[in-house]
Coordinates of C-alpha atoms in Angstrom, one line a residue:
X129 CA 28.7 6.2 30.5
X130 CA 26.3 4.3 28.2
X131 CA 25.6 0.7 27.6
X132 CA 29.0 -0.3 26.2
X133 CA 27.7 -1.4 22.9
X134 CA 31.1 -1.7 21.0
X135 CA 31.9 -5.0 22.8
X136 CA 28.5 -6.4 21.8
X137 CA 29.0 -5.4 18.2
X138 CA 32.4 -7.1 18.1
X139 CA 30.7 -10.3 19.6
X140 CA 28.1 -10.3 16.9
X141 CA 30.7 -9.9 14.2
X142 CA 33.5 -12.1 15.4
X143 CA 31.6 -14.8 17.4
X144 CA 28.1 -14.9 15.8
X145 CA 29.4 -14.1 12.3
X146 CA 26.4 -11.8 11.8
X147 CA 26.2 -9.8 8.6
X148 CA 27.1 -6.1 8.5
X149 CA 23.4 -5.2 8.0
X150 CA 22.4 -7.3 11.0
X151 CA 25.0 -5.7 13.2
X152 CA 24.0 -2.2 12.0
X153 CA 20.4 -2.9 12.8
X154 CA 21.2 -4.0 16.4
X155 CA 23.5 -1.0 16.9
X156 CA 20.9 1.4 15.5
X157 CA 18.2 0.0 17.8
X158 CA 20.4 -0.1 20.9
X159 CA 21.8 3.4 20.3
X160 CA 18.3 4.8 20.5
X161 CA 17.7 2.8 23.7
X162 CA 20.9 4.1 25.2
X163 CA 20.0 7.7 24.4
X164 CA 16.6 7.3 26.0
X165 CA 18.1 5.7 29.2
X166 CA 20.7 8.4 29.5
X167 CA 18.1 11.1 29.2
X168 CA 16.2 9.4 32.0
X169 CA 19.2 9.2 34.3
X170 CA 20.0 5.5 33.8
X171 CA 23.8 4.9 33.3
X172 CA 25.3 1.5 32.5
X173 CA 23.6 -1.8 31.8
X174 CA 23.8 -2.9 35.5
X175 CA 21.3 -0.1 36.4
X176 CA 18.7 -0.9 33.8
X177 CA 15.4 -2.4 35.1
X178 CA 12.4 -4.0 33.4
X179 CA 10.4 -0.9 34.3
X180 CA 12.9 1.2 32.3
X181 CA 12.6 -1.1 29.3
X182 CA 8.8 -1.3 29.4
X183 CA 8.7 2.5 29.6
X184 CA 10.9 2.6 26.5
X185 CA 8.6 0.2 24.6
X186 CA 5.6 2.4 25.5
X187 CA 7.6 5.4 24.3
X188 CA 8.3 3.7 20.9
X189 CA 4.6 2.8 20.6
X190 CA 3.5 6.4 21.3
X191 CA 5.8 7.5 18.5
X192 CA 3.5 5.7 16.1
X193 CA 6.1 3.1 15.1
X194 CA 4.8 -0.1 13.5
X195 CA 4.3 -3.3 15.6
X196 CA 7.1 -5.0 13.6
X197 CA 9.5 -2.1 14.3
X198 CA 8.8 -2.2 18.0
X199 CA 9.2 -6.0 18.1
X200 CA 12.5 -5.7 16.4
X201 CA 13.7 -3.2 19.0
X202 CA 12.6 -5.6 21.7
X203 CA 14.5 -8.4 20.1
X204 CA 17.6 -6.2 19.9
X205 CA 17.5 -5.3 23.6
X206 CA 16.8 -9.0 24.6
X207 CA 19.9 -10.1 22.6
X208 CA 22.1 -7.4 24.2
X209 CA 21.1 -8.0 27.8
X210 CA 21.2 -11.8 27.4
X211 CA 24.8 -11.3 26.2
X212 CA 25.6 -9.0 29.2
X213 CA 24.1 -11.5 31.6
X214 CA 26.0 -14.4 30.0
X215 CA 29.3 -12.4 30.6
X216 CA 28.2 -11.8 34.3
X217 CA 28.4 -8.1 33.6
X218 CA 24.9 -7.8 35.2
X219 CA 23.3 -9.8 38.0
X220 CA 19.9 -10.2 36.4
X221 CA 18.6 -10.0 32.8
X222 CA 16.0 -7.1 32.8
X223 CA 14.4 -8.4 29.6
X224 CA 13.5 -11.8 31.1
X225 CA 9.9 -10.9 31.5
X226 CA 9.7 -8.4 28.6
X227 CA 7.4 -9.5 25.8
X228 CA 7.3 -8.1 22.3
X229 CA 3.9 -6.8 21.0
X230 CA 1.9 -9.4 19.1
X231 CA 2.3 -9.1 15.3
X232 CA -0.7 -9.9 13.3
X233 CA 0.3 -12.4 10.7
X234 CA -0.3 -11.3 7.1
X235 CA -0.9 -14.1 4.7
X236 CA 0.1 -13.7 1.0
X237 CA -2.5 -12.6 -1.5
X238 CA -4.0 -15.6 -3.3
X239 CA -6.7 -16.0 -6.0
X240 CA -9.6 -18.4 -5.9
X241 CA -9.6 -21.2 -8.4
X242 CA -12.4 -19.4 -10.3
X243 CA -10.3 -16.2 -10.5
X244 CA -7.3 -18.2 -11.8
X245 CA -9.4 -19.8 -14.5
X246 CA -10.7 -16.3 -15.6
X247 CA -7.2 -15.0 -15.7
X248 CA -5.9 -17.9 -17.8
X249 CA -8.7 -17.4 -20.3
X250 CA -7.8 -13.7 -21.0
X251 CA -5.0 -14.0 -23.6
X252 CA -6.2 -14.1 -27.2
X253 CA -5.1 -17.4 -28.8
X254 CA -5.6 -15.9 -32.2
X255 CA -2.3 -13.9 -32.2
X256 CA 1.3 -15.0 -31.4
X257 CA 1.6 -12.7 -28.4
X258 CA -1.5 -14.1 -26.9
X259 CA -0.3 -17.6 -27.4
X260 CA 2.9 -16.8 -25.6
X261 CA 1.0 -15.1 -22.8
X262 CA -1.4 -18.0 -22.4
X263 CA 1.5 -20.5 -22.3
X264 CA 3.4 -18.4 -19.7
X265 CA 0.4 -18.0 -17.4
X266 CA -0.6 -21.6 -17.7
X267 CA 3.0 -22.8 -16.9
X268 CA 3.4 -20.4 -14.0
X269 CA 0.2 -21.6 -12.3
X270 CA 1.0 -25.3 -13.2
X271 CA 4.4 -25.3 -11.6
X272 CA 4.5 -22.5 -9.0
X273 CA 7.8 -21.2 -10.5
X274 CA 9.2 -17.8 -9.7
X275 CA 8.9 -15.3 -12.6
X276 CA 12.7 -15.1 -12.9
X277 CA 12.7 -18.9 -13.4
X278 CA 9.9 -18.7 -15.9
X279 CA 11.5 -16.1 -18.2
X280 CA 14.9 -17.8 -17.9
X281 CA 13.6 -21.1 -19.3
X282 CA 15.5 -22.4 -22.3
X283 CA 14.1 -24.6 -25.1
X284 CA 16.1 -27.6 -23.8
X285 CA 14.7 -27.2 -20.3
X286 CA 11.3 -28.4 -21.4
X287 CA 10.0 -31.9 -22.1
X288 CA 6.4 -31.4 -23.2
X289 CA 5.8 -35.1 -24.0
X290 CA 6.7 -36.2 -20.5
X291 CA 5.3 -33.1 -18.8
X292 CA 8.2 -31.8 -16.9
X293 CA 10.8 -29.0 -17.0
X294 CA 14.0 -28.0 -15.3
X295 CA 14.2 -24.5 -13.8
X296 CA 17.2 -22.8 -12.4
X297 CA 17.9 -19.8 -10.1
X298 CA 20.9 -18.8 -8.0
X299 CA 22.9 -21.8 -9.1
X300 CA 20.2 -24.3 -8.0
X301 CA 18.0 -26.3 -10.2
X302 CA 14.9 -28.5 -9.7
X303 CA 12.7 -30.6 -11.9
X304 CA 9.0 -29.7 -11.9
X305 CA 6.0 -31.6 -13.4
X306 CA 3.2 -29.8 -15.2
X307 CA -0.2 -30.8 -16.4
X308 CA -2.0 -31.3 -19.7
X309 CA -3.5 -27.8 -20.0
X310 CA -0.1 -26.2 -19.6
X311 CA 1.5 -28.7 -22.0
X312 CA -1.1 -27.9 -24.6
X313 CA -0.6 -24.2 -24.3
X314 CA 3.2 -24.5 -24.6
X315 CA 2.9 -26.7 -27.6
X316 CA 0.5 -24.4 -29.4
X317 CA 2.8 -21.4 -28.6
X318 CA 5.8 -23.3 -30.0
X319 CA 4.0 -24.3 -33.2
X320 CA 2.2 -21.1 -34.0
X321 CA 3.6 -18.2 -31.9
X322 CA 7.3 -18.3 -31.1
X323 CA 8.7 -18.1 -34.7
X324 CA 6.3 -15.3 -35.5
X325 CA 7.7 -13.3 -32.5
X326 CA 11.3 -14.1 -33.4
X327 CA 10.9 -12.8 -37.0
X328 CA 13.9 -14.8 -38.2
X329 CA 16.0 -14.2 -35.1
X330 CA 17.6 -17.1 -33.1
X331 CA 17.1 -17.4 -29.3
X332 CA 17.8 -20.1 -26.7
X333 CA 15.0 -18.8 -24.5
X334 CA 11.5 -20.4 -24.6
X335 CA 9.6 -17.2 -24.1
X336 CA 10.5 -14.2 -26.2
X337 CA 9.1 -10.7 -26.6
X338 CA 7.8 -8.9 -29.7
X339 CA 11.4 -8.0 -30.6
X340 CA 12.6 -11.6 -30.4
X341 CA 14.5 -11.0 -27.2
X342 CA 14.2 -12.6 -23.8
X343 CA 11.1 -11.6 -21.8
X344 CA 11.8 -9.3 -18.9
X345 CA 10.3 -9.4 -15.4
X346 CA 8.8 -5.9 -15.9
X347 CA 7.3 -6.9 -19.2
X348 CA 5.6 -9.9 -17.7
X349 CA 4.5 -7.9 -14.6
X350 CA 2.6 -5.5 -16.9
X351 CA 1.0 -8.4 -18.8
X352 CA -0.4 -10.0 -15.7
X353 CA -1.8 -6.6 -14.4
X354 CA -3.5 -6.1 -17.8
X355 CA -5.1 -9.6 -17.8
X356 CA -6.1 -9.3 -14.2
X357 CA -8.0 -6.1 -15.0
X358 CA -9.7 -7.8 -18.0
X359 CA -10.7 -10.7 -15.8
X360 CA -12.3 -8.4 -13.3
X361 CA -9.9 -9.3 -10.5
X362 CA -9.8 -6.5 -8.1
X363 CA -6.8 -7.7 -6.0
X364 CA -3.6 -5.9 -6.8
X365 CA -1.9 -9.1 -8.0
X366 CA 1.7 -9.7 -9.2
X367 CA 3.4 -12.7 -10.9
X368 CA 4.1 -14.0 -7.4
X369 CA 0.4 -14.2 -6.7
X370 CA 0.1 -17.1 -9.0
X371 CA 2.9 -18.9 -7.2
X372 CA 1.1 -18.4 -3.9
X373 CA -2.2 -19.5 -5.4
X374 CA -0.6 -22.6 -6.9
X375 CA 0.8 -23.6 -3.4
X376 CA -2.4 -22.7 -1.5
X377 CA -4.5 -24.7 -3.9
X378 CA -2.2 -27.7 -3.7
X379 CA -2.5 -27.7 0.1
X380 CA -6.2 -27.2 0.0
X381 CA -6.5 -30.3 -2.1
X382 CA -4.5 -32.5 0.2
X383 CA -0.8 -32.1 -1.0
X384 CA 1.7 -32.7 1.9
X385 CA 3.9 -29.8 2.9
X386 CA 7.2 -31.6 2.1
X387 CA 6.2 -32.1 -1.5
X388 CA 5.0 -28.4 -1.8
X389 CA 8.3 -27.3 -0.3
X390 CA 10.3 -29.2 -2.8
X391 CA 8.3 -28.0 -5.7
X392 CA 8.5 -24.3 -4.6
X393 CA 12.2 -24.7 -3.9
X394 CA 11.9 -23.4 -0.3
X395 CA 15.0 -24.2 1.8
X396 CA 13.1 -24.1 5.0
X397 CA 9.7 -25.8 5.4
X398 CA 8.7 -23.1 7.8
X399 CA 8.3 -20.8 4.8
X400 CA 5.9 -23.4 3.3
X401 CA 4.0 -23.7 6.5
X402 CA 2.0 -20.5 5.8
X403 CA -0.1 -22.3 3.2
X404 CA -1.3 -24.9 5.7
X405 CA -2.1 -22.1 8.2
X406 CA -4.1 -20.3 5.5
X407 CA -6.0 -23.5 4.8
X408 CA -6.8 -24.1 8.5
X409 CA -8.0 -20.5 8.7
X410 CA -10.2 -21.0 5.6
X411 CA -11.7 -24.1 7.0
X412 CA -12.5 -22.4 10.3
X413 CA -14.2 -19.5 8.5
X414 CA -16.3 -21.9 6.4
X415 CA -17.3 -23.8 9.6
X416 CA -18.3 -20.6 11.4
X417 CA -20.4 -19.4 8.5
X418 CA -22.0 -22.8 7.7
X419 CA -22.5 -24.5 11.1
X420 CA -25.7 -23.6 12.9
X421 CA -23.8 -23.4 16.2
X422 CA -20.6 -22.0 14.7

């Protein structure tokens, strides 16, 4: 006799409308717990104690599993026993006092303003390809767009005179402003670079590769790696690094989170919250280093 997980799986699917992957994740975690408990002579959820569960958590940690994996297993057991307690299948929830291990929060990689400036100065403005790369980098940092949104831009999406563009992804669109530097780079590319890359071809896309076709994610990823190396940037950056840097620099300079959320296209402001946390941590570090009694 095990924990009786099939009923819980049905509850997740039919009542909570959880996805298949979510249900599979819960089942996988709980099957491992069930096996451990049976091997230690514990049968049925009504016989499980907090001591049993803490021993299991210690067992997972000794296996060398990551803190995130152990925390996910704790979340799975909490969900299951909370469900069992709610159905009055058990008299007490053994997970009530169980705490997941603390996960150290990892902030996204960002560049300093000086590093961004060096990166943006790398493309050669003497050749069409360099003009395109300069315009792409400037626009990416000026708007915080995702790289898929950047390479999907069409000529009609851009209004250089007014300094705004419309970007689209997954059926959603938003209007983004951009500054003078980005506008100038795009104008120069349109005047002196794009036609040379097209070589007589026609394309609706703003940015094209050397064959006159739409730029690819992989192609732009390689470009940013190349320019980062030329700029002497040691961080292993990606196109998304410029998006993170854009947002972090806005918050550092006083932009409110709601505005940054709208610009980035985050559905939940909690996702944007990380940039404020990063700014608070930066200020704390500056204070500790600079204040005589820090």
